[in-house]
PDB file of C-alpha atoms in Angstrom:
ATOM      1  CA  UNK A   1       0.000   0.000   0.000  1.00 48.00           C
ATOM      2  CA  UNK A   2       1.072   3.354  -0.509  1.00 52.00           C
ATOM      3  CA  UNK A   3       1.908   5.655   2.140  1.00 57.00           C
ATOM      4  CA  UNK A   4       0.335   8.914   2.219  1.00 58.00           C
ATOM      5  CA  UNK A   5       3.394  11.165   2.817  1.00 59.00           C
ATOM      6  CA  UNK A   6       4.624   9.564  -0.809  1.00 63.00           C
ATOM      7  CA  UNK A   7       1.372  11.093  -2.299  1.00 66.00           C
ATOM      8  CA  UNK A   8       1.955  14.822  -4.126  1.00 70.00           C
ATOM      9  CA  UNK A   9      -0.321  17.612  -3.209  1.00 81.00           C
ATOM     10  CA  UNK A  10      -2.359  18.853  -5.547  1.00 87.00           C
ATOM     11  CA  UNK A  11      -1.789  21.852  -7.339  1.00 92.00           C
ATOM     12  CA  UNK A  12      -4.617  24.752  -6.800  1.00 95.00           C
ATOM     13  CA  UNK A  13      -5.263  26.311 -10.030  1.00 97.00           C
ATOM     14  CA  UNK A  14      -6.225  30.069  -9.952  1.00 97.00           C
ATOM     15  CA  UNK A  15      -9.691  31.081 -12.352  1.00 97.00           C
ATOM     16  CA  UNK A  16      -7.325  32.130 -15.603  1.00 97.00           C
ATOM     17  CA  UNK A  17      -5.684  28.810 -15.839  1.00 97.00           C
ATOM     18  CA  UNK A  18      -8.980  27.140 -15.479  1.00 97.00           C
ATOM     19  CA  UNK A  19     -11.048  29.327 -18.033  1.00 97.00           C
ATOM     20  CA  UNK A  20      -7.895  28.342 -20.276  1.00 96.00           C
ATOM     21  CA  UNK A  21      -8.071  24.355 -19.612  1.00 96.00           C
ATOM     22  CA  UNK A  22     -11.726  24.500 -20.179  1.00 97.00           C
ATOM     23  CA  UNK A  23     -11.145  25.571 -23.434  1.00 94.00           C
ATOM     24  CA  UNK A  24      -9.106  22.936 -24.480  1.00 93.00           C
ATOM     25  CA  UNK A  25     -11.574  20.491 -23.934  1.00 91.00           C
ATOM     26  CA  UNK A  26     -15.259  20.722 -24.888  1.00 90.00           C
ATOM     27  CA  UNK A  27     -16.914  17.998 -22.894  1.00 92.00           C
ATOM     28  CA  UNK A  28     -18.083  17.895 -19.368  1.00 95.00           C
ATOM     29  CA  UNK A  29     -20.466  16.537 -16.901  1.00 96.00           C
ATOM     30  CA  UNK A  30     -23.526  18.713 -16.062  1.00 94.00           C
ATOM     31  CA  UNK A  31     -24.895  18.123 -12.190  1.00 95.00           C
ATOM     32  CA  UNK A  32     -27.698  19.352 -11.309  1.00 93.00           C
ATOM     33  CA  UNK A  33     -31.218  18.191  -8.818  1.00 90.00           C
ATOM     34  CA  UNK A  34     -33.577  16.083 -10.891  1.00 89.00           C
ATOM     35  CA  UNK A  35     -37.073  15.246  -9.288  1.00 87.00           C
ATOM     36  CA  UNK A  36     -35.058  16.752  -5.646  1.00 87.00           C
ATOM     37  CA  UNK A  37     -31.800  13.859  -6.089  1.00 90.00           C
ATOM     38  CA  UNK A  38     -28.566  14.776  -8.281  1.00 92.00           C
ATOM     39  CA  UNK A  39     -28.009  14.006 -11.298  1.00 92.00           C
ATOM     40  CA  UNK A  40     -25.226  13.969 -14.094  1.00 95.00           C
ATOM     41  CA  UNK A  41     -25.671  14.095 -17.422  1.00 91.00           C
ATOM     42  CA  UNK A  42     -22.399  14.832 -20.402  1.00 91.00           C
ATOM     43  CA  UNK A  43     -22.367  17.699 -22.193  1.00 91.00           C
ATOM     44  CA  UNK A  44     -20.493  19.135 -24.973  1.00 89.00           C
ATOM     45  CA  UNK A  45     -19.939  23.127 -24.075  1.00 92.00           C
ATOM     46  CA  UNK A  46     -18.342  26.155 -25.159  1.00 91.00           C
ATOM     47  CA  UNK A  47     -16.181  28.635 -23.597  1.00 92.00           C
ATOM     48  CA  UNK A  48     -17.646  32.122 -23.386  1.00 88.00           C
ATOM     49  CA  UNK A  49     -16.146  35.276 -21.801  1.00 88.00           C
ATOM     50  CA  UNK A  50     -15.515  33.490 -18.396  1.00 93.00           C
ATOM     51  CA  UNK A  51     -19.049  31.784 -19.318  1.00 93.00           C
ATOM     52  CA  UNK A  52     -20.077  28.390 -20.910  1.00 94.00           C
ATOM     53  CA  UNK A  53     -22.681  27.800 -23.304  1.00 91.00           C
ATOM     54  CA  UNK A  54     -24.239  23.951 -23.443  1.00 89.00           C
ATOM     55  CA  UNK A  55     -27.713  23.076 -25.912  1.00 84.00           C
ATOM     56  CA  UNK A  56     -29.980  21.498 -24.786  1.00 84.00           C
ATOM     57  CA  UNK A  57     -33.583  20.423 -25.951  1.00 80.00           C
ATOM     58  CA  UNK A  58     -37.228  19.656 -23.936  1.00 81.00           C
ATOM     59  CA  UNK A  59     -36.994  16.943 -21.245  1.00 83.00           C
ATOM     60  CA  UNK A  60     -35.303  16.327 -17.789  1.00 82.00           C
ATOM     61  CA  UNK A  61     -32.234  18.403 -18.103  1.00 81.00           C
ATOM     62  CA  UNK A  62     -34.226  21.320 -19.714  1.00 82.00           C
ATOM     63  CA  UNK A  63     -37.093  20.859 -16.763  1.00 82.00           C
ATOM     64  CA  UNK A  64     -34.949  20.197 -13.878  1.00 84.00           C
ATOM     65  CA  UNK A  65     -32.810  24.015 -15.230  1.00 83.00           C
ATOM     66  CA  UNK A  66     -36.133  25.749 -15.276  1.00 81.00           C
ATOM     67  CA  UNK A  67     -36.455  24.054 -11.955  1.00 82.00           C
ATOM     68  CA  UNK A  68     -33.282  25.575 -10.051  1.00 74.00           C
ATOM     69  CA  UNK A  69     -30.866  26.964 -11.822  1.00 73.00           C
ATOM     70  CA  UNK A  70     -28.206  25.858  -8.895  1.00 87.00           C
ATOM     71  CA  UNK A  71     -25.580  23.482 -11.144  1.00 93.00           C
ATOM     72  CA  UNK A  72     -21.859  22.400 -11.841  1.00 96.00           C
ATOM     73  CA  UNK A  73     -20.160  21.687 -14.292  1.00 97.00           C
ATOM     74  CA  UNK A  74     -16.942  19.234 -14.294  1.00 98.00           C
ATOM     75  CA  UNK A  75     -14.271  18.712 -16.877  1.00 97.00           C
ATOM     76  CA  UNK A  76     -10.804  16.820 -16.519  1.00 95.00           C
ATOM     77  CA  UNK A  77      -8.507  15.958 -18.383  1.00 93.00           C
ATOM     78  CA  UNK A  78      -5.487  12.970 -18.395  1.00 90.00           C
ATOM     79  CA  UNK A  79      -2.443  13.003 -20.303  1.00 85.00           C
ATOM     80  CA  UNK A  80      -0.328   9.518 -19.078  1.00 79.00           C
ATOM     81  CA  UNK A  81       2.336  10.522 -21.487  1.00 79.00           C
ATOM     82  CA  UNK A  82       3.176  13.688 -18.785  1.00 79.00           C
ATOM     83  CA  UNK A  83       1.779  12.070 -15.841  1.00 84.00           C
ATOM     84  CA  UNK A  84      -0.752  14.931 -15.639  1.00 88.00           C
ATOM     85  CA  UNK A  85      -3.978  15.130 -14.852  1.00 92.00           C
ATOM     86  CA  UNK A  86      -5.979  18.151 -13.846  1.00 95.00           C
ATOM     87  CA  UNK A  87     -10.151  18.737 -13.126  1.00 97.00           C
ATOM     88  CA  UNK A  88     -12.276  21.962 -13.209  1.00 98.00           C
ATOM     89  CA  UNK A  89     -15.307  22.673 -11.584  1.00 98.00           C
ATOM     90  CA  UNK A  90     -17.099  25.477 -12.532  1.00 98.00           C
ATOM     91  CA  UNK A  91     -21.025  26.222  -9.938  1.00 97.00           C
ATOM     92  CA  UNK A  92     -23.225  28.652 -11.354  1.00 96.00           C
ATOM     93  CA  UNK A  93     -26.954  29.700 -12.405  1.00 94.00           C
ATOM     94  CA  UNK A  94     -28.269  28.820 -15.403  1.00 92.00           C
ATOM     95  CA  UNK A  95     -29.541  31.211 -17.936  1.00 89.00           C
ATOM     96  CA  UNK A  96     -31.463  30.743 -21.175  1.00 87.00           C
ATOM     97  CA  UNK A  97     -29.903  32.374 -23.851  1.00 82.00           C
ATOM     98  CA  UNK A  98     -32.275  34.682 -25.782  1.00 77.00           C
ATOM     99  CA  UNK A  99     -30.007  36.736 -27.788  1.00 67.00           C
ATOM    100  CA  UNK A 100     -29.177  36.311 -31.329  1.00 62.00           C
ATOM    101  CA  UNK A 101     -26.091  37.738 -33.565  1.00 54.00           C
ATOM    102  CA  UNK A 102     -23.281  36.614 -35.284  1.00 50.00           C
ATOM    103  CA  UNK A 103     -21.370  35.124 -31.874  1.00 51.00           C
ATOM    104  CA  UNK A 104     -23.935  33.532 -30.700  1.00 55.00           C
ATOM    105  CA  UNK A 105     -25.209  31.696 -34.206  1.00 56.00           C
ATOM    106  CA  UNK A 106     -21.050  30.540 -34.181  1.00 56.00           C
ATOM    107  CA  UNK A 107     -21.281  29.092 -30.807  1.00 58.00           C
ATOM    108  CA  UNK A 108     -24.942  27.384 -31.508  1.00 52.00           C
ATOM    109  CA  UNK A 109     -23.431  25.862 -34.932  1.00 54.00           C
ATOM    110  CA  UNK A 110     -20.013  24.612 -33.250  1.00 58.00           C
ATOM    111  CA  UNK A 111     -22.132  22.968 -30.414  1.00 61.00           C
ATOM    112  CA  UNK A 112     -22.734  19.977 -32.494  1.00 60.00           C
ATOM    113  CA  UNK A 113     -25.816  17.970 -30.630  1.00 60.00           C
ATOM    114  CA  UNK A 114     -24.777  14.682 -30.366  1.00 59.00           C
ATOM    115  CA  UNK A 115     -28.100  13.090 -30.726  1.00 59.00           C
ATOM    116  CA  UNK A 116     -28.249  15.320 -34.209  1.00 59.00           C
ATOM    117  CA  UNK A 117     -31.865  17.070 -33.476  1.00 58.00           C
ATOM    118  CA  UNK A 118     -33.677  18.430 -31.203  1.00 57.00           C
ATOM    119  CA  UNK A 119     -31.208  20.585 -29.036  1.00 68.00           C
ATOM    120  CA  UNK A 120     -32.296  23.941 -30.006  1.00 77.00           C
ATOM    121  CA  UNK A 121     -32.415  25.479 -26.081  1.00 81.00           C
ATOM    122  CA  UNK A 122     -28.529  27.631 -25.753  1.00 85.00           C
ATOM    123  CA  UNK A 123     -27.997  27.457 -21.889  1.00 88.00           C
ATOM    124  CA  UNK A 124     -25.483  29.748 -20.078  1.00 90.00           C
ATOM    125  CA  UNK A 125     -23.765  28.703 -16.962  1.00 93.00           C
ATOM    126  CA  UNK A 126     -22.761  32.163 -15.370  1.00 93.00           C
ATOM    127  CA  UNK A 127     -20.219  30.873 -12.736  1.00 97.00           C
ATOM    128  CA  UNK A 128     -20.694  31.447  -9.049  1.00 97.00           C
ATOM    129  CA  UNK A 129     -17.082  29.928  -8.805  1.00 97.00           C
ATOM    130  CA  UNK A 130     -14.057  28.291 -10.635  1.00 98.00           C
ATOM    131  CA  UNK A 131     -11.808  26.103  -8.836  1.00 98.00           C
ATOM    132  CA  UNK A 132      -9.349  23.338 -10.077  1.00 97.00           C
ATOM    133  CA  UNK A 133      -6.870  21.118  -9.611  1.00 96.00           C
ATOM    134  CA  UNK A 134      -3.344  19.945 -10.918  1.00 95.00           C
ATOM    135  CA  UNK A 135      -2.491  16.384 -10.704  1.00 89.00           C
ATOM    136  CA  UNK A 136       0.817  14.510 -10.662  1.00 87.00           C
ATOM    137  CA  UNK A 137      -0.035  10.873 -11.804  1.00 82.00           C
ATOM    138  CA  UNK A 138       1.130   7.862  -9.628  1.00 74.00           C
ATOM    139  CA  UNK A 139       3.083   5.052 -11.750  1.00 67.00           C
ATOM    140  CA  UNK A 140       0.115   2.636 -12.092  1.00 60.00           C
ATOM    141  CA  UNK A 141       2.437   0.152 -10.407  1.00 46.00           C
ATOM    142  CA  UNK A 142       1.491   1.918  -7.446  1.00 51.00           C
ATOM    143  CA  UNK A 143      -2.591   2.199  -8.136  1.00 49.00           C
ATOM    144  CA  UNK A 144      -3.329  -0.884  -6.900  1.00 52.00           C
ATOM    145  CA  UNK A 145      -1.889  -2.922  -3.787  1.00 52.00           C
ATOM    146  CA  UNK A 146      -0.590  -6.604  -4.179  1.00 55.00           C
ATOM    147  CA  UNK A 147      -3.661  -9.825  -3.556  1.00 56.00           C
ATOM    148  CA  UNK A 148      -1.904 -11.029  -0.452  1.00 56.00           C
ATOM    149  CA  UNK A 149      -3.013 -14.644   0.105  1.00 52.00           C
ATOM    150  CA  UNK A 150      -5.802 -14.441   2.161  1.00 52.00           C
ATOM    151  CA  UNK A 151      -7.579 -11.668  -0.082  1.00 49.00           C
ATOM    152  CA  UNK A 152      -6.037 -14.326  -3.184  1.00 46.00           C
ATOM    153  CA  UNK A 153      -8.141 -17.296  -1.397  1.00 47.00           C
ATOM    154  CA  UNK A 154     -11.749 -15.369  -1.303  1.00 46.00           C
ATOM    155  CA  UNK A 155     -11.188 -14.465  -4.632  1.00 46.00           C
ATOM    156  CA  UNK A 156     -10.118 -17.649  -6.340  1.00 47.00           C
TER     157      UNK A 156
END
């Protein structure tokens, strides 16, 4: 087993490097209260002016946003090659986007649904926060601790 003081702290990002990972990446997980229990659902989103921008169509997600607008929004990323990892959480309110114009028709055509049709509701997440996290990635000899014989018997 590994021993805690071998473990490295994680790095606390500050809100510009975490606006700038979240635009390298364009897919997250969406939490939010569903029928008064959490829920998580993927999304593909779009940085926009320390704001993302997710679509959406008519069902749960769309009802339980109209609902409370209370929500996060995670996205990591992993790179094994530099033993990196890092995760950013941005909390917010919701907003339906209304407005039109040439920035906003760029962002609704990048936002490809992935279900094709039917995801014609733009959704802002104006953040309440930012925080994140830098990761230094344990050799994955070290993930897992050896089957000692004991834990080898139950298993076999």
């Amino acid at each position: 087993m590994t021993s805690k003081d071998n473990i490295p702290a994680a790095e606390i990002l500050e809100p510009p490097e975490c606006w700038r990972l979240l635009a390298e990446t364009s897919v997250g997980r969406l939490a939010l209260i569903v029928d008064g229990h959490p829920d998580v659902f993927p999304v593909n989103y779009q940085v926009d002016n320390e704001s993302l921008l997710f679509r959406t169509g008519s069902g749960t997600k769309q009802e339980a946003l109209e609902a409370d607008a209370t929500l996060a929004l995670e996205a990591d990323s992993v790179s094994a090659e530099f033993g990196m990892a890092w995760s950013v959480v941005v909390k917010g309110k919701a907003q339906r986007e209304t407005g039109g114009g040439q920035a906003l028709d760029s962002v609704r055509r990048a936002l490809f649904p992935w279900q094709g049709v039917g995801k014609d509701i733009l959704i802002r997440i104006v953040p309440e926060s930012v925080t994140g996290r830098r990761f230094t990635l344990t050799p994955p000899m070290r993930w897992t601790s050896p089957l000692n014989d004991a834990t080898r018997a139950g298993v076999e």
